[in-house]
Coordinates of C-alpha atoms and ligand atoms in Angstrom, one line a residue:
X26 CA -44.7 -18.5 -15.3
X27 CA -43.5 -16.6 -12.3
X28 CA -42.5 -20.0 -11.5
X29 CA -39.9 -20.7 -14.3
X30 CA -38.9 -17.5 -14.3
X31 CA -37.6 -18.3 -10.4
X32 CA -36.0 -21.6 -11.6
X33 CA -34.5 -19.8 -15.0
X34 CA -32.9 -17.1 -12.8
X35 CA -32.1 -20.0 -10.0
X36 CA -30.3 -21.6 -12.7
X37 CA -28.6 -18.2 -14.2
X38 CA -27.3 -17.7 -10.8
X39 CA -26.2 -21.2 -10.9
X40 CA -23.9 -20.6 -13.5
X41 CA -23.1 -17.3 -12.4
X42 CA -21.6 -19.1 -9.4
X43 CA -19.9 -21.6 -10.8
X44 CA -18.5 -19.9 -13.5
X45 CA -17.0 -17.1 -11.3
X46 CA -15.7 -20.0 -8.5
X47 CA -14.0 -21.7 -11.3
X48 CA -12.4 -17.7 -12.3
X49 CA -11.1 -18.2 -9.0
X50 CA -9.7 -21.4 -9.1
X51 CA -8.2 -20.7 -12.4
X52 CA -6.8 -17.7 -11.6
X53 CA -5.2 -19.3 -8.0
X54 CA -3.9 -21.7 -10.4
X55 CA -2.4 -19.1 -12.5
X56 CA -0.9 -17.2 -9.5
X57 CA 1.3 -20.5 -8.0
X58 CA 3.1 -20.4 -10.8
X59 CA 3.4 -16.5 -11.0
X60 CA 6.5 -16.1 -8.8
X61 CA 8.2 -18.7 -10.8
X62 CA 7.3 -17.5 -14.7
X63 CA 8.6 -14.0 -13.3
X64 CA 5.3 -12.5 -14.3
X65 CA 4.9 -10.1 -11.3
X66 CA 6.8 -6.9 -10.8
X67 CA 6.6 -4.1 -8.6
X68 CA 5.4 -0.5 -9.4
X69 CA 6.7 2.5 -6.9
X70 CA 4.7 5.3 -6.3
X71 CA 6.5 8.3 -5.1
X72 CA 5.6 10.4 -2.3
X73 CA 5.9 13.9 -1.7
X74 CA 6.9 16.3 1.3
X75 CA 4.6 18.8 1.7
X76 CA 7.2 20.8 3.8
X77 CA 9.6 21.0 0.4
X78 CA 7.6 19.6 -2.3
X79 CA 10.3 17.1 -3.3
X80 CA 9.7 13.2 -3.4
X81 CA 11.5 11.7 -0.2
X82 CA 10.2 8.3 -0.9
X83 CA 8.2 5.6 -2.8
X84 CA 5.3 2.8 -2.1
X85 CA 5.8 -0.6 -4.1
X86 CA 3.0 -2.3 -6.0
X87 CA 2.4 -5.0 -6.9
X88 CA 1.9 -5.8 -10.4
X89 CA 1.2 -9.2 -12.1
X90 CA 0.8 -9.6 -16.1
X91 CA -0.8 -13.5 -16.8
X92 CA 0.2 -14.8 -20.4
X93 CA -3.5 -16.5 -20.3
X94 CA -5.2 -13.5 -18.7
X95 CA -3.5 -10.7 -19.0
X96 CA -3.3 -8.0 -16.6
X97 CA -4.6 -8.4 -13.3
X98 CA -5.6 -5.5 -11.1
X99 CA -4.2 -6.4 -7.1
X100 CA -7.4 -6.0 -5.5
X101 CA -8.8 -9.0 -7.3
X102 CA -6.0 -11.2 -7.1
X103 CA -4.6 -10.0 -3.3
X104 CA -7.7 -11.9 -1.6
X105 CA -7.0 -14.7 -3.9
X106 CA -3.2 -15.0 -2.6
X107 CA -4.4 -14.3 0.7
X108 CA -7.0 -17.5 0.4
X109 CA -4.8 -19.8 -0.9
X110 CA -1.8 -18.3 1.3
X111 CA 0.6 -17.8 -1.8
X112 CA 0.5 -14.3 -0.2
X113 CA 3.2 -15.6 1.9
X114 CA 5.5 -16.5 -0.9
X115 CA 5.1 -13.8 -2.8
X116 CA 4.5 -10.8 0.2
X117 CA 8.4 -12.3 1.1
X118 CA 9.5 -11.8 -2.6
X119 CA 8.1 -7.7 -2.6
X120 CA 9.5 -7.1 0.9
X121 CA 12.8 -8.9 -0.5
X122 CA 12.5 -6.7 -4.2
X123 CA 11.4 -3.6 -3.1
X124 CA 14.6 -3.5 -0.5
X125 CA 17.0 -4.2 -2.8
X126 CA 15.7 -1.9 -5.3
X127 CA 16.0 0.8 -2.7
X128 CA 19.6 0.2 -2.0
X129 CA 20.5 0.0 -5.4
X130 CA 18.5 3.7 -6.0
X131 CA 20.7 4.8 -3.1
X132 CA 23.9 3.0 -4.1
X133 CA 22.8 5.6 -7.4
X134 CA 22.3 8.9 -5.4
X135 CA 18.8 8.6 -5.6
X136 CA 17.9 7.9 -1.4
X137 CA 14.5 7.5 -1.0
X138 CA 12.1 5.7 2.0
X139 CA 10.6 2.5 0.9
X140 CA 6.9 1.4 2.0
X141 CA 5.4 -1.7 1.3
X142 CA 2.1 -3.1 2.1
X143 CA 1.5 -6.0 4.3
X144 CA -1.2 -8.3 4.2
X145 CA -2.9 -9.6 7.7
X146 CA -1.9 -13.1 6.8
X147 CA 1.5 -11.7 6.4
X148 CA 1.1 -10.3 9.8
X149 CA -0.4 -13.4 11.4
X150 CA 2.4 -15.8 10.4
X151 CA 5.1 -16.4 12.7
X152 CA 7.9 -16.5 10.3
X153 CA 7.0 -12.7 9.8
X154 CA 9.7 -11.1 12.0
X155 CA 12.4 -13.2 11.1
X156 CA 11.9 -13.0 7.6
X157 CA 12.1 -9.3 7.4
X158 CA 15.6 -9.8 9.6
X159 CA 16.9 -11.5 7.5
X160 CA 16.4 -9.4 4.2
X161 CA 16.9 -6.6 6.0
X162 CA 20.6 -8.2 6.7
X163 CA 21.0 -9.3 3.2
X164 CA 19.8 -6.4 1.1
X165 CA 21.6 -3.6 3.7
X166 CA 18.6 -2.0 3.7
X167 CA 18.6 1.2 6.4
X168 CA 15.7 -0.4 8.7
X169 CA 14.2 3.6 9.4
X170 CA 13.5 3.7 5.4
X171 CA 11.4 0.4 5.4
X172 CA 7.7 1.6 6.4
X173 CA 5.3 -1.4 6.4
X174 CA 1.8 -0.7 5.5
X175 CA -0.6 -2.6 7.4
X176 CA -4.6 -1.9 6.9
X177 CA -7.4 -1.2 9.8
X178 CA -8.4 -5.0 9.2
X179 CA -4.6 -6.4 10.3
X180 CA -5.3 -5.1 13.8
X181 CA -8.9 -6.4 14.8
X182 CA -8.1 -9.8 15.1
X183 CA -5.8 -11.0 18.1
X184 CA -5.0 -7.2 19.4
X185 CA -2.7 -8.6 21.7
X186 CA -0.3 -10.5 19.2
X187 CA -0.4 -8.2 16.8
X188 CA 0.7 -5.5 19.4
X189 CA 3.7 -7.8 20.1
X190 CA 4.5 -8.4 16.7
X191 CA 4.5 -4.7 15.8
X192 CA 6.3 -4.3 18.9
X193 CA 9.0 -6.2 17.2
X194 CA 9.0 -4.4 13.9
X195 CA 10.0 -1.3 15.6
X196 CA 12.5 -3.0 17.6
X197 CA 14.1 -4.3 14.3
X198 CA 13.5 0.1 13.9
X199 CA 11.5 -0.3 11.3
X200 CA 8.2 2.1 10.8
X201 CA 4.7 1.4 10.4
X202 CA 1.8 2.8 8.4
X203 CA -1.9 2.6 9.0
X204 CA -3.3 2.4 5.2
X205 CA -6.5 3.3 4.3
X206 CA -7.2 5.4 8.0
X207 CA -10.6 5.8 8.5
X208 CA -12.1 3.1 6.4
X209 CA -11.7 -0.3 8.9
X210 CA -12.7 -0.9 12.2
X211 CA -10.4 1.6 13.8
X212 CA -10.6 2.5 17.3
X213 CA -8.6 4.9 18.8
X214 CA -7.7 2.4 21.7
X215 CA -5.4 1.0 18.7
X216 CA -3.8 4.2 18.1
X217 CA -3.1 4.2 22.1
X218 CA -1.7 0.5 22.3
X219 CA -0.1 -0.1 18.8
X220 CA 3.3 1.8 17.9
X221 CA 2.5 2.8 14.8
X222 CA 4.6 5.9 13.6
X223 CA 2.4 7.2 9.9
X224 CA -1.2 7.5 9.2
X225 CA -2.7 7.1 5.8
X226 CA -6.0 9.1 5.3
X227 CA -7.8 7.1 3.1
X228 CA -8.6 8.4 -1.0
X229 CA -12.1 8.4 0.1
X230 CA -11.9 11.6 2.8
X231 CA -9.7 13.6 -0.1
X232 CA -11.8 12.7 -2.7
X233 CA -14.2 15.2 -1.8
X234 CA -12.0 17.0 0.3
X235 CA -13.0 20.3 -1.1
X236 CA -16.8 19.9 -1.6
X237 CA -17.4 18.2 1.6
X238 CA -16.6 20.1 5.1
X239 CA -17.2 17.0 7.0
X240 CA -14.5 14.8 4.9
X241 CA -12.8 18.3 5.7
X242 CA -13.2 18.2 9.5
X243 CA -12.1 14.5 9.1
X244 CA -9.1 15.0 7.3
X245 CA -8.0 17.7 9.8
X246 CA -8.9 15.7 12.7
X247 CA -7.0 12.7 11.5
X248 CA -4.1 15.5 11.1
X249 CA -4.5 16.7 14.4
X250 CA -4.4 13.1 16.5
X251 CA -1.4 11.8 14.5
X252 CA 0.7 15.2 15.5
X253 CA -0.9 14.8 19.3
X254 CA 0.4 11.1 19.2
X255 CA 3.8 11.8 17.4
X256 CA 2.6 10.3 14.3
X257 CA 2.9 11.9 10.5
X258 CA -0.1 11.7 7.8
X259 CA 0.0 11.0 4.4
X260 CA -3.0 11.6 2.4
X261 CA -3.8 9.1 -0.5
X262 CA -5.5 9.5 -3.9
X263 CA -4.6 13.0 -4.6
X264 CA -5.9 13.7 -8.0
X265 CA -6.5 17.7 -8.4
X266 CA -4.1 20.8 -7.3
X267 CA -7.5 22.3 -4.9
X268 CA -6.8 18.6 -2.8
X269 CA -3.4 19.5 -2.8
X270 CA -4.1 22.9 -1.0
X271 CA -6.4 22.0 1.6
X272 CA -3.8 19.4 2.7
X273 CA -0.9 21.8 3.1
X274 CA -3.6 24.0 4.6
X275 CA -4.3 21.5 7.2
X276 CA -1.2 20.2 8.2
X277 CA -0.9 16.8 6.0
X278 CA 2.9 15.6 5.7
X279 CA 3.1 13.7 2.6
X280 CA 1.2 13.8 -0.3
X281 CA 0.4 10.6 -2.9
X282 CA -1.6 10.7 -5.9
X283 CA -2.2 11.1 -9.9
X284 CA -1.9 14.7 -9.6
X285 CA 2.2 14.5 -8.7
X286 CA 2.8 11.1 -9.9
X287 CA 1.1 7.5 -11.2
X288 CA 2.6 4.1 -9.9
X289 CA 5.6 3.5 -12.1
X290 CA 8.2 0.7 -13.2
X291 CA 11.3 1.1 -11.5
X292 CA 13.8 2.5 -14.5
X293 CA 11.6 5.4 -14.2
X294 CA 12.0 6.7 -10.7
X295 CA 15.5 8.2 -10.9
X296 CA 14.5 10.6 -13.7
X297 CA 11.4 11.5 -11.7
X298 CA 13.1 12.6 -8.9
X299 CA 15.9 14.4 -10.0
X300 CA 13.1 16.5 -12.1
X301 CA 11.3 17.1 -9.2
X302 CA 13.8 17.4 -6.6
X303 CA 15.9 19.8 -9.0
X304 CA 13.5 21.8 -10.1
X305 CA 12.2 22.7 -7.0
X306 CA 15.8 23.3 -6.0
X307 CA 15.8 25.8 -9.3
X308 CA 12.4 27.5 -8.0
X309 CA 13.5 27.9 -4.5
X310 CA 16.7 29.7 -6.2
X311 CA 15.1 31.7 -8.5
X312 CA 12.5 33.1 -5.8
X313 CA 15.6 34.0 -4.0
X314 CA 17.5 35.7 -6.3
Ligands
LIG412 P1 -3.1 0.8 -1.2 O1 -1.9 0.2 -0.5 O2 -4.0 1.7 -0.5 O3 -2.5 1.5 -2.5 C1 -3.0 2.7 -3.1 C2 -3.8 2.3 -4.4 O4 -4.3 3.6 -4.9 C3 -2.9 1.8 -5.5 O5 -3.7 0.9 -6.2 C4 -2.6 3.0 -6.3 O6 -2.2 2.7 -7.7 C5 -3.8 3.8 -6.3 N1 -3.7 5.2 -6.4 C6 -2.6 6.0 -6.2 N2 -2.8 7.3 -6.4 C7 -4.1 7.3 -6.8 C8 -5.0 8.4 -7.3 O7 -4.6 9.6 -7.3 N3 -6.3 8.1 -7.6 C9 -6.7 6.8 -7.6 N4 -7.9 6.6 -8.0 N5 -5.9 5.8 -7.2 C10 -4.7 6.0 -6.8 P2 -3.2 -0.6 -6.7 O8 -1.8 -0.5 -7.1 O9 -4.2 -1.1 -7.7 O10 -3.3 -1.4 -5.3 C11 -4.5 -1.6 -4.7 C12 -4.3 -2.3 -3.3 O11 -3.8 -3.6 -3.5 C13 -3.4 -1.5 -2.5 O12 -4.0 -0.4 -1.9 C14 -3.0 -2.6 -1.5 O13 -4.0 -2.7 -0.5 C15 -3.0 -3.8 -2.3 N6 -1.6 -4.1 -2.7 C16 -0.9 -3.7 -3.8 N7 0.4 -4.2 -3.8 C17 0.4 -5.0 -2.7 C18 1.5 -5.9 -2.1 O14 2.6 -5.9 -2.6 N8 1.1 -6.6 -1.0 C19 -0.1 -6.5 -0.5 N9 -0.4 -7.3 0.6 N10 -1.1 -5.7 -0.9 C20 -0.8 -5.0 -2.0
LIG413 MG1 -0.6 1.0 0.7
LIG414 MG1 -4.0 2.9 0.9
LIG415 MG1 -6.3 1.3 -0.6

């Protein structure tokens, strides 16, 4: 019996297997064609200055709504682009959207950074540099207000040509985030050798930021060696006002989470800000007079 029940649950996982491979084949199937049917779209997240509470600028995300499958959360289908390199395609057509979308915000008094996250296949190819040129040139984009977003994982492989393409981003005066801080296979060596300008303390320090003194000590610490290396933090996944206040009490520089704001489509950001901004223009007025 023991017996069968190994070959039944062989089998089962059998199935298992091929049923989620064929998932993924499906669902890279669905995602050539996604760019083309106009079902992706980008969300922006704002993010706030701790030093003012006002929004000074937003992170794009990518969103992509499948007639056959509906909604489809971008940490499943990400590795998926990234396999079948459609990432490459479509990374071009969020670096390309979320640009222009930020000079038409500005065009509309609403001036706000713009980060957007790069995937290390992104990174690796060499059309990278010259792609982001170019639609720097053709949207007008202010190069200083486009922060790429680059994770721990982007700079294990090849240190050396990543250093040189990073190298190049900045010359192009771009700025570039760590995302997720903490979580990869950092080594501070990186911080030495790669110009990166902004450090994202990953939603799993601040989760328990309040409970926990070591993801405390952490946070600070990260706080600490991005001001010692001219760098600014941004803390992600801020969910509850006692976060909030431990990372104004420890130095963080921008703030992004559920507790100020959710992802949101982009007819809703103008309203958002001038709320936000404005009203803490009113506060800081009426705590004056
Ligand atoms: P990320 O770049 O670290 O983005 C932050 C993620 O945390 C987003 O998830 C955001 O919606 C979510 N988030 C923001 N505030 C909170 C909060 O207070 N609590 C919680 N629980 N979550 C919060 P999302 O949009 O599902 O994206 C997941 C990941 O997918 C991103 O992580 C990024 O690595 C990747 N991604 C998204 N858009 C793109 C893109 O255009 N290109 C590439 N290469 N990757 C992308
Ligand atoms: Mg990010
Ligand atoms: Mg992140
Ligand atoms: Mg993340």
């Amino acid at each position: 019996h023991a017996k069968d029940e190994g070959k039944n649950t062989f089998r089962m996982f059998c199935e298992e297997l091929t049923r989620s491979s064929r998932e993924r084949i499906n669902l890279i199937h669905a995602l050539q064609h996604a760019l083309d049917r106009n079902e992706l779209c980008l969300h922006y997240q704002p993010k706030i200055d701790n030093a003012n509470g006002k929004v000074t600028g937003v992170e794009a995300l990518l969103r992509w709504t499948s007639p056959e499958v509906g909604s489809i959360p971008p940490d499943r289908f990400i590795p998926l682009a990234e396999e079948s390199r459609l990432i490459i395609p479509i990374g071009e057509w969020v670096v390309r959207t979320a640009c222009s979308q930020q000079v038409a915000w500005k065009r509309a008094g609403c001036d706000l950074s713009m980060a957007v996250n790069i995937s290390a296949v992104q990174l690796k190819s060499p059309e990278l540099i010259q792609t982001i040129q170019r639609i720097i040139e053709e949207t007008g984009i202010e190069p200083e207000q486009l922060e790429l977003e680059l994770t721990e994982s982007c700079l294990v492989d090849r240190p050396d040509e990543v250093i040189k393409v990073l190298e190049k981003l900045r010359a192009l005066r771009c700025s570039i985030a760590i995302d997720d801080f903490g979580t990869g296979y950092s080594s501070l060596s990186y911080l030495k050798n790669f110009p990166v300008t902004v450090l994202k303390i990953d939603r799993s320090f601040v989760k328990d930021l309040t409970s926990s003194s070591s993801d405390r000590a952490i946070a600070q610490s990260v706080v600490n060696l991005a001001n010692n290396l001219d760098m600014v933090t941004v803390a992600e996944g801020v969910e509850h006002q006692h976060q909030q206040a431990v990372l104004e009490e420890i130095g963080c520089n921008f703030v992004q989470g559920f507790l100020h704001c959710e992802p949101v489509p982009p007819e809703e950001i103008p309203d958002i800000v001038r709320a936000r901004n404005g009203e803490e223009e009113r506060v800081r007025k009426a705590s004056i007079n």
